[in-house]
XYZ file of C-alpha atoms in Angstrom:
751
model
C -15.627 -81.968 -13.445
C -16.132 -83.523 -16.886
C -16.963 -80.074 -18.239
C -13.712 -78.679 -16.835
C -11.658 -81.499 -18.356
C -13.450 -80.990 -21.658
C -12.681 -77.285 -21.597
C -9.022 -77.888 -20.806
C -8.790 -80.217 -23.774
C -10.572 -77.622 -25.907
C -8.132 -74.901 -24.823
C -5.103 -77.083 -25.407
C -6.302 -77.965 -28.899
C -7.068 -74.309 -29.656
C -3.708 -73.033 -28.505
C -1.969 -75.856 -30.320
C -3.822 -75.019 -33.516
C -2.681 -71.429 -33.316
C 0.893 -72.555 -32.843
C 0.744 -74.938 -35.841
C -0.747 -72.218 -38.009
C 2.041 -69.882 -37.002
C 4.638 -72.432 -37.951
C 2.996 -73.069 -41.335
C 2.687 -69.373 -42.020
C -0.032 -67.970 -44.015
C -2.565 -59.748 -42.806
C -2.392 -60.387 -39.084
C -5.160 -59.373 -36.740
C -2.998 -56.726 -35.108
C -2.068 -55.308 -38.501
C -5.730 -55.028 -39.459
C -6.416 -53.335 -36.146
C -3.601 -50.850 -36.737
C -4.917 -50.158 -40.250
C -8.437 -49.635 -38.920
C -7.123 -47.160 -36.365
C -5.078 -45.387 -39.013
C -8.112 -45.145 -41.307
C -10.144 -43.817 -38.407
C -7.507 -41.217 -37.584
C -7.536 -39.977 -41.178
C -11.325 -39.527 -41.138
C -11.622 -38.201 -37.579
C -13.398 -41.352 -36.416
C -12.590 -43.124 -33.153
C -12.064 -46.868 -33.556
C -13.089 -49.059 -30.612
C -13.162 -52.762 -29.796
C -16.100 -52.707 -27.386
C -17.693 -55.693 -29.124
C -14.457 -57.583 -29.834
C -14.591 -56.097 -33.333
C -12.804 -53.063 -34.702
C -15.548 -50.541 -35.529
C -16.188 -46.810 -35.441
C -17.439 -45.448 -32.129
C -20.536 -43.962 -33.744
C -21.407 -47.379 -35.237
C -21.156 -49.234 -31.905
C -24.608 -49.726 -30.290
C -23.189 -49.543 -26.759
C -22.915 -46.632 -24.318
C -19.165 -46.160 -24.441
C -16.632 -43.426 -23.727
C -13.330 -43.724 -25.590
C -10.261 -41.865 -24.339
C -7.061 -42.026 -26.384
C -3.459 -41.411 -25.417
C -3.409 -37.836 -26.718
C -6.373 -36.869 -24.524
C -4.761 -38.461 -21.468
C -1.513 -36.612 -22.115
C -3.289 -33.282 -22.650
C -4.994 -33.598 -19.249
C -1.774 -34.723 -17.516
C -3.642 -37.838 -16.380
C -1.761 -40.119 -14.029
C -3.941 -43.163 -13.370
C -7.370 -44.697 -13.792
C -8.833 -42.400 -11.135
C -8.543 -39.435 -13.524
C -11.430 -40.882 -15.563
C -13.809 -40.091 -12.683
C -16.215 -37.386 -13.733
C -14.969 -37.351 -17.321
C -17.204 -40.264 -18.357
C -20.870 -39.890 -17.345
C -22.180 -41.917 -14.393
C -18.696 -43.280 -13.613
C -17.044 -43.155 -10.179
C -13.466 -44.298 -9.468
C -11.930 -43.745 -6.054
C -8.874 -45.285 -4.433
C -9.061 -47.654 -1.476
C -6.525 -46.932 1.243
C -6.809 -50.495 2.570
C -5.159 -52.205 -0.379
C -2.313 -51.635 -2.841
C -3.335 -49.893 -6.082
C -6.927 -50.738 -5.131
C -9.875 -49.059 -6.840
C -13.550 -48.614 -5.989
C -15.226 -48.514 -9.391
C -18.922 -47.749 -9.909
C -20.821 -47.332 -13.181
C -24.456 -46.242 -13.210
C -24.689 -46.816 -9.464
C -23.506 -50.432 -9.573
C -20.479 -50.936 -7.356
C -18.900 -53.072 -4.690
C -16.435 -51.157 -2.546
C -14.277 -53.808 -0.898
C -10.696 -55.045 -1.215
C -11.424 -58.476 0.259
C -10.322 -61.054 -2.301
C -13.253 -63.351 -1.603
C -15.472 -60.877 -3.486
C -15.680 -60.154 -7.206
C -15.655 -56.610 -8.610
C -18.947 -55.328 -10.008
C -17.169 -53.411 -12.763
C -14.500 -55.302 -14.682
C -11.116 -53.734 -15.345
C -9.688 -55.504 -18.398
C -6.056 -54.927 -19.406
C -4.980 -56.195 -22.826
C -7.903 -58.607 -22.820
C -7.324 -59.991 -19.302
C -9.906 -59.487 -16.546
C -8.341 -58.468 -13.198
C -10.211 -60.572 -10.655
C -9.764 -58.341 -7.599
C -9.899 -54.591 -6.942
C -6.259 -54.689 -5.803
C -4.012 -53.740 -8.710
C -6.750 -51.945 -10.676
C -5.472 -48.399 -10.033
C -3.549 -48.469 -13.281
C -0.762 -46.142 -14.556
C -1.656 -44.299 -17.775
C 1.742 -43.646 -19.394
C 1.833 -46.497 -21.927
C -1.828 -46.483 -22.964
C -3.143 -46.680 -26.503
C -6.813 -46.227 -25.617
C -9.286 -46.661 -22.774
C -12.884 -47.629 -23.399
C -15.467 -47.227 -20.640
C -18.450 -49.461 -21.403
C -21.523 -48.690 -19.326
C -24.108 -51.323 -18.470
C -23.815 -55.152 -18.352
C -21.131 -56.457 -20.732
C -21.067 -60.115 -19.718
C -21.633 -61.494 -23.210
C -18.147 -60.656 -24.467
C -16.067 -59.378 -21.539
C -15.444 -62.174 -19.137
C -17.061 -62.810 -15.799
C -18.940 -60.537 -13.409
C -19.165 -57.494 -15.680
C -22.590 -56.648 -14.281
C -21.923 -52.919 -13.975
C -19.719 -52.378 -17.000
C -16.141 -52.604 -18.226
C -13.080 -50.382 -18.260
C -11.161 -51.797 -21.201
C -7.497 -50.702 -21.232
C -5.347 -51.316 -24.275
C -1.628 -50.664 -24.047
C 0.601 -49.876 -27.016
C 2.116 -52.744 -28.977
C 5.836 -53.018 -29.765
C 6.800 -51.318 -33.027
C 9.157 -52.591 -35.719
C 11.233 -49.417 -35.578
C 13.497 -48.041 -32.894
C 11.431 -45.488 -31.017
C 10.152 -44.634 -27.594
C 9.323 -41.974 -25.060
C 10.649 -40.955 -21.675
C 9.149 -38.702 -19.043
C 10.075 -37.174 -15.719
C 7.807 -35.134 -13.460
C 7.901 -33.366 -10.124
C 5.088 -31.920 -8.038
C 4.107 -30.781 -4.587
C 4.101 -33.198 -1.646
C 7.556 -34.159 -2.949
C 5.919 -36.226 -5.669
C 8.118 -37.314 -8.529
C 7.946 -39.883 -11.283
C 10.062 -41.279 -14.095
C 8.690 -43.348 -16.950
C 10.212 -44.861 -20.071
C 9.045 -47.040 -22.971
C 11.399 -48.131 -25.763
C 10.554 -50.059 -28.953
C 13.451 -52.200 -30.191
C 13.263 -54.174 -33.464
C 15.106 -57.475 -33.158
C 14.303 -59.061 -36.537
C 12.902 -56.787 -39.268
C 9.097 -57.050 -39.410
C 9.260 -60.323 -37.459
C 10.258 -59.664 -33.851
C 10.214 -56.503 -31.733
C 10.371 -55.916 -27.999
C 9.165 -53.081 -25.793
C 10.840 -52.739 -22.386
C 9.086 -50.329 -20.007
C 9.681 -48.917 -16.552
C 7.500 -46.614 -14.436
C 8.357 -45.186 -11.027
C 6.149 -42.936 -8.907
C 6.651 -41.827 -5.333
C 5.207 -39.244 -2.956
C 5.451 -38.223 0.680
C 1.647 -38.166 0.875
C -0.774 -35.328 1.550
C -1.751 -36.237 5.132
C -0.390 -34.397 8.176
C 0.220 -36.328 11.392
C -1.293 -34.480 14.306
C 1.170 -35.937 16.856
C 4.530 -35.911 15.052
C 3.822 -32.962 12.747
C 5.244 -34.896 9.795
C 3.739 -35.648 6.412
C 2.392 -39.185 6.054
C 0.458 -41.449 3.715
C 3.362 -41.726 1.306
C 3.803 -44.276 -1.464
C 6.590 -45.701 -3.617
C 5.395 -47.640 -6.681
C 7.105 -49.285 -9.634
C 5.821 -51.092 -12.701
C 8.291 -52.646 -15.096
C 8.462 -55.351 -17.707
C 8.848 -56.169 -21.376
C 6.460 -56.919 -24.227
C 7.562 -58.997 -27.228
C 5.695 -59.066 -30.541
C 6.348 -61.987 -32.883
C 5.030 -61.912 -36.446
C 6.595 -64.892 -38.229
C 4.137 -64.875 -41.111
C 1.622 -62.611 -42.783
C -1.390 -64.086 -40.990
C -0.182 -64.757 -37.450
C 1.121 -62.685 -34.554
C 1.797 -63.336 -30.880
C 2.232 -60.713 -28.155
C 3.792 -61.742 -24.859
C 3.926 -59.269 -21.948
C 5.839 -59.968 -18.747
C 5.547 -57.359 -16.008
C 5.621 -56.705 -12.301
C 4.018 -54.164 -9.981
C 5.699 -53.306 -6.679
C 4.324 -50.848 -4.155
C 5.241 -49.783 -0.635
C 2.913 -47.324 1.024
C 1.756 -46.030 4.393
C -1.944 -46.792 4.999
C -3.612 -44.235 7.240
C -7.159 -43.680 8.478
C -8.828 -40.391 9.301
C -10.794 -40.538 12.537
C -14.459 -39.502 12.153
C -15.797 -41.146 15.336
C -18.338 -39.109 17.286
C -19.757 -38.927 20.780
C -22.007 -41.941 21.248
C -19.536 -44.377 19.707
C -17.556 -46.541 22.102
C -14.049 -45.664 20.907
C -14.595 -41.969 21.620
C -14.704 -42.850 25.321
C -11.076 -44.034 25.061
C -9.603 -41.415 22.719
C -8.354 -37.867 23.405
C -11.210 -35.391 23.081
C -9.593 -33.450 20.222
C -9.446 -36.610 18.073
C -13.225 -37.200 18.127
C -16.083 -35.168 16.659
C -13.975 -33.843 13.787
C -15.422 -32.635 10.491
C -15.465 -34.786 7.348
C -13.841 -32.259 4.994
C -10.672 -30.386 5.956
C -10.074 -32.349 9.197
C -9.627 -35.561 7.206
C -6.124 -34.464 6.209
C -4.881 -34.607 9.815
C -4.433 -38.106 11.225
C -3.433 -39.378 14.664
C -3.005 -43.142 14.389
C 0.132 -45.244 14.319
C 1.360 -45.253 10.690
C 1.017 -48.667 9.100
C 3.151 -50.329 6.479
C 2.191 -52.121 3.288
C 4.225 -54.057 0.751
C 2.727 -55.392 -2.477
C 4.267 -57.395 -5.316
C 2.357 -58.568 -8.364
C 4.050 -60.244 -11.342
C 1.872 -60.975 -14.366
C 2.083 -62.530 -17.823
C -0.222 -62.068 -20.813
C -0.062 -63.915 -24.122
C -2.285 -62.839 -27.010
C -2.209 -64.754 -30.293
C -4.100 -63.897 -33.481
C -4.531 -66.113 -36.527
C -6.227 -64.967 -39.747
C -7.415 -68.136 -41.448
C -9.279 -66.269 -44.160
C -12.956 -66.830 -43.460
C -12.361 -67.055 -39.697
C -10.057 -65.082 -37.404
C -8.970 -66.795 -34.183
C -7.785 -65.058 -31.024
C -6.328 -66.636 -27.902
C -5.728 -64.591 -24.732
C -3.930 -66.240 -21.812
C -3.431 -64.369 -18.558
C -1.653 -65.149 -15.304
C -1.361 -62.794 -12.353
C -0.260 -63.270 -8.768
C 0.071 -60.948 -5.829
C 1.645 -61.107 -2.403
C 0.931 -58.376 0.109
C 1.445 -57.671 3.769
C -0.118 -54.748 5.566
C -0.513 -53.306 9.036
C -3.129 -50.666 9.754
C -4.365 -48.676 12.727
C -8.077 -48.854 11.992
C -9.334 -46.747 14.884
C -7.321 -43.809 13.522
C -6.517 -42.375 16.937
C -3.429 -42.065 19.112
C -5.019 -44.548 21.526
C -4.054 -48.163 20.815
C -7.517 -49.724 20.370
C -7.798 -51.676 17.116
C -4.670 -52.582 15.136
C -4.616 -55.140 12.342
C -1.866 -57.048 10.511
C -2.757 -59.145 7.499
C -0.947 -61.126 4.852
C -2.627 -62.084 1.585
C -1.729 -64.024 -1.519
C -3.735 -64.172 -4.714
C -3.339 -66.156 -7.928
C -5.441 -66.031 -11.066
C -5.258 -67.785 -14.435
C -7.554 -67.155 -17.382
C -7.820 -68.481 -20.902
C -10.073 -67.178 -23.645
C -10.476 -68.451 -27.189
C -12.491 -66.493 -29.755
C -13.437 -67.021 -33.384
C -14.807 -64.192 -35.508
C -16.027 -64.094 -39.067
C -18.981 -63.789 -41.415
C -21.613 -66.400 -42.179
C -22.855 -64.205 -45.029
C -22.534 -60.608 -46.195
C -25.301 -59.679 -43.754
C -24.414 -61.845 -40.725
C -21.191 -61.729 -38.703
C -20.290 -63.341 -35.395
C -17.913 -63.635 -32.467
C -18.027 -66.916 -30.513
C -15.729 -68.401 -27.908
C -14.992 -70.065 -24.609
C -13.556 -68.732 -21.365
C -11.946 -70.308 -18.312
C -10.946 -68.544 -15.083
C -9.399 -69.908 -11.900
C -8.199 -68.118 -8.767
C -6.949 -68.910 -5.294
C -6.380 -66.595 -2.351
C -5.196 -66.974 1.214
C -5.605 -64.568 4.119
C -3.856 -64.493 7.473
C -5.048 -61.726 9.741
C -4.092 -60.893 13.314
C -6.023 -58.162 15.090
C -5.046 -56.614 18.404
C -8.034 -55.278 20.347
C -7.373 -53.340 23.551
C -10.972 -52.328 24.188
C -10.996 -54.596 27.210
C -8.273 -55.717 29.611
C -6.298 -57.787 28.991
C -5.920 -57.009 25.253
C -7.305 -59.654 22.914
C -5.576 -61.064 19.827
C -8.024 -62.322 17.202
C -6.677 -64.669 14.523
C -8.253 -65.463 11.180
C -7.029 -67.734 8.375
C -8.905 -68.163 5.093
C -8.263 -70.027 1.872
C -10.624 -69.499 -1.042
C -10.902 -71.015 -4.487
C -12.936 -69.809 -7.470
C -13.435 -71.386 -10.878
C -15.492 -70.130 -13.798
C -16.343 -71.690 -17.154
C -18.237 -69.897 -19.927
C -19.242 -70.158 -23.567
C -20.488 -67.131 -25.477
C -21.671 -65.862 -28.830
C -22.464 -62.444 -30.289
C -24.078 -61.888 -33.704
C -24.913 -58.966 -36.006
C -27.583 -59.428 -38.684
C -28.138 -56.651 -41.233
C -31.687 -57.779 -42.027
C -32.671 -54.694 -44.049
C -31.138 -51.555 -45.503
C -29.756 -49.443 -42.623
C -31.186 -51.853 -40.027
C -29.204 -54.297 -37.914
C -30.164 -56.798 -35.236
C -27.588 -57.686 -32.571
C -28.101 -60.687 -30.352
C -26.106 -63.114 -28.260
C -25.618 -64.616 -24.868
C -23.249 -66.221 -22.424
C -23.605 -69.359 -20.336
C -21.494 -69.229 -17.184
C -20.832 -71.751 -14.445
C -19.085 -70.614 -11.255
C -17.830 -72.672 -8.354
C -16.384 -71.256 -5.122
C -14.889 -72.826 -2.025
C -14.049 -71.353 1.363
C -11.940 -72.790 4.198
C -11.742 -70.749 7.398
C -10.173 -70.902 10.838
C -11.085 -68.366 13.515
C -8.809 -68.528 16.557
C -8.941 -72.184 17.650
C -12.078 -72.995 15.623
C -11.498 -74.789 12.328
C -14.660 -74.536 10.230
C -15.561 -77.202 7.662
C -14.896 -76.547 3.992
C -17.849 -74.986 2.194
C -18.613 -75.063 -1.537
C -21.216 -73.347 -3.689
C -21.943 -73.508 -7.426
C -23.972 -71.162 -9.607
C -24.754 -71.136 -13.300
C -26.586 -68.658 -15.470
C -27.404 -67.869 -19.079
C -27.316 -64.116 -19.753
C -28.776 -63.017 -23.104
C -28.570 -59.708 -24.915
C -30.544 -58.342 -27.851
C -30.490 -54.990 -29.599
C -31.488 -53.208 -32.768
C -29.949 -50.212 -34.487
C -30.958 -47.997 -37.386
C -28.810 -45.668 -39.502
C -31.007 -42.915 -40.989
C -27.813 -41.514 -42.548
C -24.247 -42.864 -42.687
C -23.296 -40.472 -39.856
C -26.176 -41.175 -37.468
C -27.399 -44.162 -35.500
C -30.373 -44.878 -33.253
C -30.280 -47.996 -31.104
C -32.146 -49.859 -28.362
C -31.078 -52.916 -26.375
C -31.858 -55.206 -23.474
C -29.179 -57.179 -21.643
C -28.936 -59.223 -18.481
C -25.942 -59.081 -16.164
C -24.971 -61.690 -13.608
C -22.509 -61.818 -10.725
C -21.907 -65.140 -9.030
C -22.504 -65.867 -5.372
C -19.814 -66.890 -2.904
C -18.656 -66.690 0.678
C -17.794 -63.822 2.999
C -14.061 -64.093 3.467
C -14.251 -62.040 6.656
C -16.947 -64.183 8.263
C -15.960 -64.920 11.867
C -18.546 -67.520 12.900
C -19.480 -70.974 11.639
C -22.696 -69.584 10.178
C -21.180 -66.638 8.295
C -18.059 -68.483 7.089
C -19.939 -71.468 5.648
C -23.259 -69.945 4.500
C -23.000 -68.658 0.933
C -24.632 -65.555 -0.464
C -26.425 -65.979 -3.777
C -25.857 -64.492 -7.222
C -27.243 -61.118 -8.230
C -28.664 -60.071 -11.596
C -29.537 -56.872 -13.423
C -31.820 -56.389 -16.410
C -30.745 -53.287 -18.305
C -32.819 -51.516 -20.949
C -31.048 -48.872 -23.000
C -31.779 -46.596 -25.928
C -29.562 -44.047 -27.548
C -28.428 -41.835 -30.400
C -24.971 -41.367 -31.868
C -24.159 -39.001 -34.655
C -21.921 -36.554 -36.410
C -23.659 -33.210 -36.925
C -22.929 -29.846 -38.556
C -20.652 -31.342 -41.204
C -18.542 -33.117 -38.611
C -18.108 -30.142 -36.289
C -20.118 -31.846 -33.534
C -20.113 -35.442 -32.320
C -23.069 -36.190 -30.023
C -23.922 -39.334 -28.064
C -27.061 -39.650 -25.941
C -28.176 -42.695 -23.932
C -31.104 -43.374 -21.597
C -31.267 -46.473 -19.422
C -33.394 -48.333 -16.899
C -31.862 -51.092 -14.772
C -33.708 -53.612 -12.596
C -31.194 -54.862 -10.009
C -32.162 -57.983 -8.024
C -30.718 -59.860 -5.041
C -28.117 -57.198 -4.297
C -24.875 -58.420 -2.748
C -24.217 -55.902 -0.009
C -22.059 -55.494 3.081
C -24.416 -55.505 6.063
C -23.942 -55.749 9.810
C -25.753 -58.748 11.251
C -25.808 -60.485 14.643
C -23.065 -63.085 15.031
C -24.942 -66.386 14.773
C -23.778 -68.655 17.572
C -21.311 -66.032 18.726
C -21.178 -62.742 20.564
C -21.821 -59.289 19.102
C -22.118 -58.558 15.389
C -20.102 -58.877 12.200
C -20.056 -57.255 8.778
C -20.526 -59.749 5.955
C -22.059 -59.929 2.483
C -25.700 -60.968 2.145
C -28.371 -60.690 -0.544
C -30.702 -57.832 0.294
C -33.651 -56.582 -1.722
C -33.696 -55.022 -5.147
C -33.114 -51.646 -6.764
C -34.270 -49.618 -9.719
C -31.833 -47.293 -11.462
C -32.564 -44.957 -14.317
C -30.689 -42.193 -15.976
C -29.682 -40.121 -18.982
C -26.146 -39.675 -20.312
C -24.912 -37.104 -22.833
C -21.455 -36.750 -24.382
C -20.278 -34.286 -27.002
C -17.141 -33.219 -28.852
C -17.141 -29.992 -30.854
C -14.605 -28.224 -33.079
C -15.901 -24.628 -33.227
C -12.628 -23.096 -34.428
C -9.258 -24.078 -35.817
C -7.226 -25.740 -33.065
C -10.043 -25.587 -30.488
C -11.793 -28.730 -29.225
C -14.613 -28.585 -26.702
C -15.894 -31.745 -25.052
C -18.109 -32.651 -22.164
C -20.411 -35.156 -20.577
C -23.468 -35.183 -18.347
C -24.822 -38.082 -16.334
C -28.146 -37.906 -14.479
C -28.869 -40.883 -12.217
C -31.765 -41.805 -9.968
C -31.889 -44.885 -7.753
C -34.349 -46.449 -5.326
C -34.043 -49.515 -3.116
C -36.859 -51.932 -2.344
C -37.289 -54.604 0.349
C -33.795 -53.976 1.728
C -34.353 -55.735 5.038
C -31.527 -56.823 7.355
C -31.389 -58.303 10.805
C -28.719 -56.129 12.344
C -27.146 -54.815 15.474
C -28.348 -51.357 16.518
C -25.078 -50.409 18.193
C -22.365 -51.886 20.330
C -23.913 -50.346 23.452
C -27.489 -51.549 22.838
C -27.979 -55.268 23.531
C -29.842 -57.510 21.114
C -30.622 -57.198 17.433
C -33.511 -55.783 15.467
C -35.045 -55.882 12.004
C -33.670 -52.919 10.050
C -35.280 -51.567 6.876
C -32.792 -49.727 4.631
C -35.204 -49.324 1.702
C -35.254 -45.514 1.996
C -31.491 -44.959 1.860
C -29.398 -44.212 -1.211
C -27.170 -46.692 -3.012
C -23.447 -46.134 -2.578
C -21.212 -44.365 -5.115
C -24.287 -43.267 -7.076
C -24.228 -39.442 -7.401
C -27.300 -37.934 -9.012
C -25.192 -35.725 -11.285
C -21.797 -36.089 -12.919
C -20.756 -33.278 -15.234
C -17.548 -32.524 -17.104
C -16.520 -29.740 -19.476
C -13.152 -29.610 -21.212
C -11.462 -27.169 -23.573
C -8.300 -27.984 -25.520
C -6.617 -25.333 -27.665
C -3.610 -25.908 -29.912
C -1.592 -22.994 -31.277
C 1.161 -23.659 -33.849
C 4.423 -21.814 -33.256
C 7.684 -21.362 -35.101
C 9.274 -24.036 -32.927
C 6.354 -26.471 -32.596
C 3.050 -25.907 -30.811
C 1.518 -24.810 -27.527
C -1.448 -26.738 -26.116
C -3.658 -25.398 -23.342
C -6.159 -27.653 -21.584
C -8.799 -26.611 -19.051
C -11.212 -29.065 -17.453
C -14.049 -28.812 -14.953
C -15.715 -31.749 -13.191
C -18.795 -31.611 -10.980
C -19.867 -34.583 -8.879
C -22.921 -34.266 -6.657
C -22.942 -35.802 -3.132
C -23.037 -39.589 -2.830
C -23.002 -42.133 -0.015
C -20.036 -44.434 0.585
C -21.650 -47.024 2.866
C -25.109 -48.354 3.610
C -25.546 -48.339 7.363
C -27.194 -46.854 10.429
C -26.354 -43.455 11.768
C -24.338 -44.750 14.713
C -25.004 -41.639 16.804
C -28.786 -41.470 16.263
C -31.476 -42.491 18.760
C -33.694 -45.438 17.815
C -37.063 -46.627 19.123
C -36.980 -49.326 21.764
C -39.184 -51.819 19.888
C -40.276 -52.704 16.385
C -38.645 -52.502 12.995
C -36.198 -49.655 12.501
C -36.899 -47.767 9.269
C -33.710 -45.932 8.326
C -34.411 -42.628 6.525
C -30.810 -42.072 5.414
C -27.310 -43.421 5.728
C -24.974 -41.998 8.340
C -24.212 -38.431 7.119
C -20.503 -38.960 7.846
C -20.300 -41.486 4.989
C -21.772 -38.991 2.510
C -19.395 -37.132 0.235
C -19.814 -33.420 -0.186
C -20.284 -31.818 -3.600
C -17.106 -31.904 -5.656
C -16.169 -29.097 -8.058
C -12.800 -29.969 -9.527
C -10.873 -27.638 -11.808
C -7.864 -29.016 -13.701
C -5.527 -27.247 -16.115
C -2.341 -27.872 -18.061
C -0.131 -25.957 -20.479
C 2.157 -27.872 -22.819
C 4.910 -26.660 -25.121
C 6.118 -29.066 -27.805
C 9.275 -28.358 -29.753
C 11.902 -30.023 -31.893
C 14.954 -31.355 -30.090
C 17.551 -33.203 -32.135
C 15.024 -34.075 -34.817
C 12.530 -35.467 -32.313
C 9.716 -34.069 -30.182
C 10.221 -32.765 -26.674
C 7.581 -31.283 -24.414
C 7.263 -29.350 -21.186
C 3.942 -29.478 -19.341
C 2.894 -27.455 -16.326
C -0.197 -28.896 -14.691
C -2.535 -28.412 -11.789
C -5.293 -30.732 -10.568
C -8.094 -29.721 -8.223
C -6.928 -26.113 -8.446
C -9.784 -24.934 -6.204
C -8.465 -27.242 -3.462
C -11.857 -28.899 -3.003
C -11.355 -31.155 0.042
C -13.454 -33.993 1.361
C -13.769 -37.752 1.844
C -12.571 -40.395 -0.565
C -14.179 -43.300 1.324
C -15.799 -43.693 4.741
C -17.060 -46.483 6.986
C -18.870 -46.803 10.310
C -18.487 -49.944 12.433
C -21.561 -50.988 14.453
C -21.509 -48.120 16.929
C -17.872 -48.775 17.877
C -16.006 -46.249 15.716
C -15.887 -44.679 12.248
C -13.030 -43.917 9.870
C -12.441 -42.317 6.504
C -9.823 -41.334 3.946
C -9.324 -38.040 2.113
C -9.386 -37.368 -1.608
C -6.464 -35.710 -3.362
C -6.156 -31.990 -2.523
C -4.696 -29.369 -4.873
C -1.674 -30.789 -6.689
C 0.584 -29.183 -9.254
C 3.877 -29.791 -10.957
C 5.857 -29.961 -14.166
C 6.450 -32.789 -16.669
C 9.390 -33.114 -19.061
C 8.888 -35.520 -21.957
C 10.822 -36.673 -25.017
C 9.703 -38.900 -27.907
C 11.999 -40.400 -30.517
């Protein structure tokens, strides 16, 4: 508690100091950033902030993919899911059980769950603020300056629980000139969107604001097998205003106020099979369906979901000469209510209604500078606090009379950290990078299940996570590097635990030791940019959803426990080439291998087999860890008398991957002894994905400004299959479908 009070005092003093400096007045951090980006644009270099410093991509000793606004526009990208396959060893799929919810995996490290008692494995950071839950991470791409995908543990500089990596999203800043862009689009499935961003100067070179509004709606691409109507639709809005204040030459403050609102229809595709209990109660044509094309026909009662999430971000930068200070304050809340027919059939078997609230506050203070010409640093402190509540009512008609299960949870999380990162140029062309982060986490869980009020439970974890690396520049345009870093994700409680044991027994923290080596360089007189990375990760005490017997209760439950370890290794290649005037070729390749060890769980065999057994999952594959991710992209610009025409063609290949670790619910198991599972249930395994995307854009002058018309198509080969899948202890199984072929037209105007 004394540490928390000390940190609060530290933060108050830091923020106050920034405010005093602003009042006194004294080139701002954002201006230097803009200049660095401008210099990079003039030389063809990509400027990134992966290490909280502005530096060229080829000089950053981190495996990182940088995607700028022009590339997103050329590919007609819509949201964060369009990164999947474009960056090596990166998977991003959308959860249908939560609003704007993303399953994000990097190098096989993931945690696919929308429950707010769990922390994401991969951090999504927006304008410097870590989003503490997977809900709200499926981000709109219209007002983006640049996206950086950092692979491997990034806990030293990027907040808490970045054990798998970081997706760092930077939005555009308000400009001190009247300008903006508007866009309208329409596509199949009655999908249409309108977006607008306007920069308005209020006081010359001192104050500017940027109002923005995005709207996106669709009827959905599912077909209801009973009513014959389209379902799975969504209506989403994101609106707000950003204000940039620059009262003096060495200080700036950026305040962003925004709100996300989404209404959508959650649906489940039924993939239950003979041998699972629910199939005994469902119409025969709704069971034993395939896990590709059949996923797009659903039979359940359509649910409803409403989500609201206001947020505020304040970034302040002070250039004090020798030291540059940055303060980032973030607040985000969400309120959501959702009903969902989880059995996915026309029979009323398992229907859930839940209401959730979530609040998070974070404060980061950083100082950056040079101790000498050869030694620079970034140091700081970080504080994070969140609170969530869950009220869930589940109607179960498996037995007569129907049962109503009630669950109420309140959870608290608090994190405190101090960090430092240093670069030492100890010899010509050689540099040593080193640093670390000390983190303390505290979590609390309060649960009531039906009439049983469980006692409050608290757990605390702390960890120091170091990082060290070395890089060598044989020429100014080439770099070789090697590094070791440790990632850490705190322990906690299973928010869906339904017994005294599971609701009050914490799971422990997990760690990963990552070894990485790589090459970055500009070859053939700048015609080819090539990045290569190889890595080996030792993953310990995995936090994993497993089905265990209900201690002190009846049946089984799915909760998070620590199970075994894993080894992951892989190679990643990225290139950008300019073989001819106006033609840019780019691509990436990720090769990943994973193996589990000592993954032992005491679990239920099935709902129809009494008792529990020891289950060994060591031979199965990790989830969301495809062995191969490949992308190839061609962009060709042709100048015309009225402007230019830009053609873009992209291909993505993603090899099969599992979406859940669990028994094959329809298999036969031996009557005694440990069950050694050779594979996960094949219904939770994605098929191979070959995705072809294309767009054609015409830009032309309209009233002295630039207008554009884009025709686009995504997944032109109409490659269909699962987006996520889950089996439930021999009772039933459900899935969701990935986006089929979509196409449309976009009208845009910039002024």
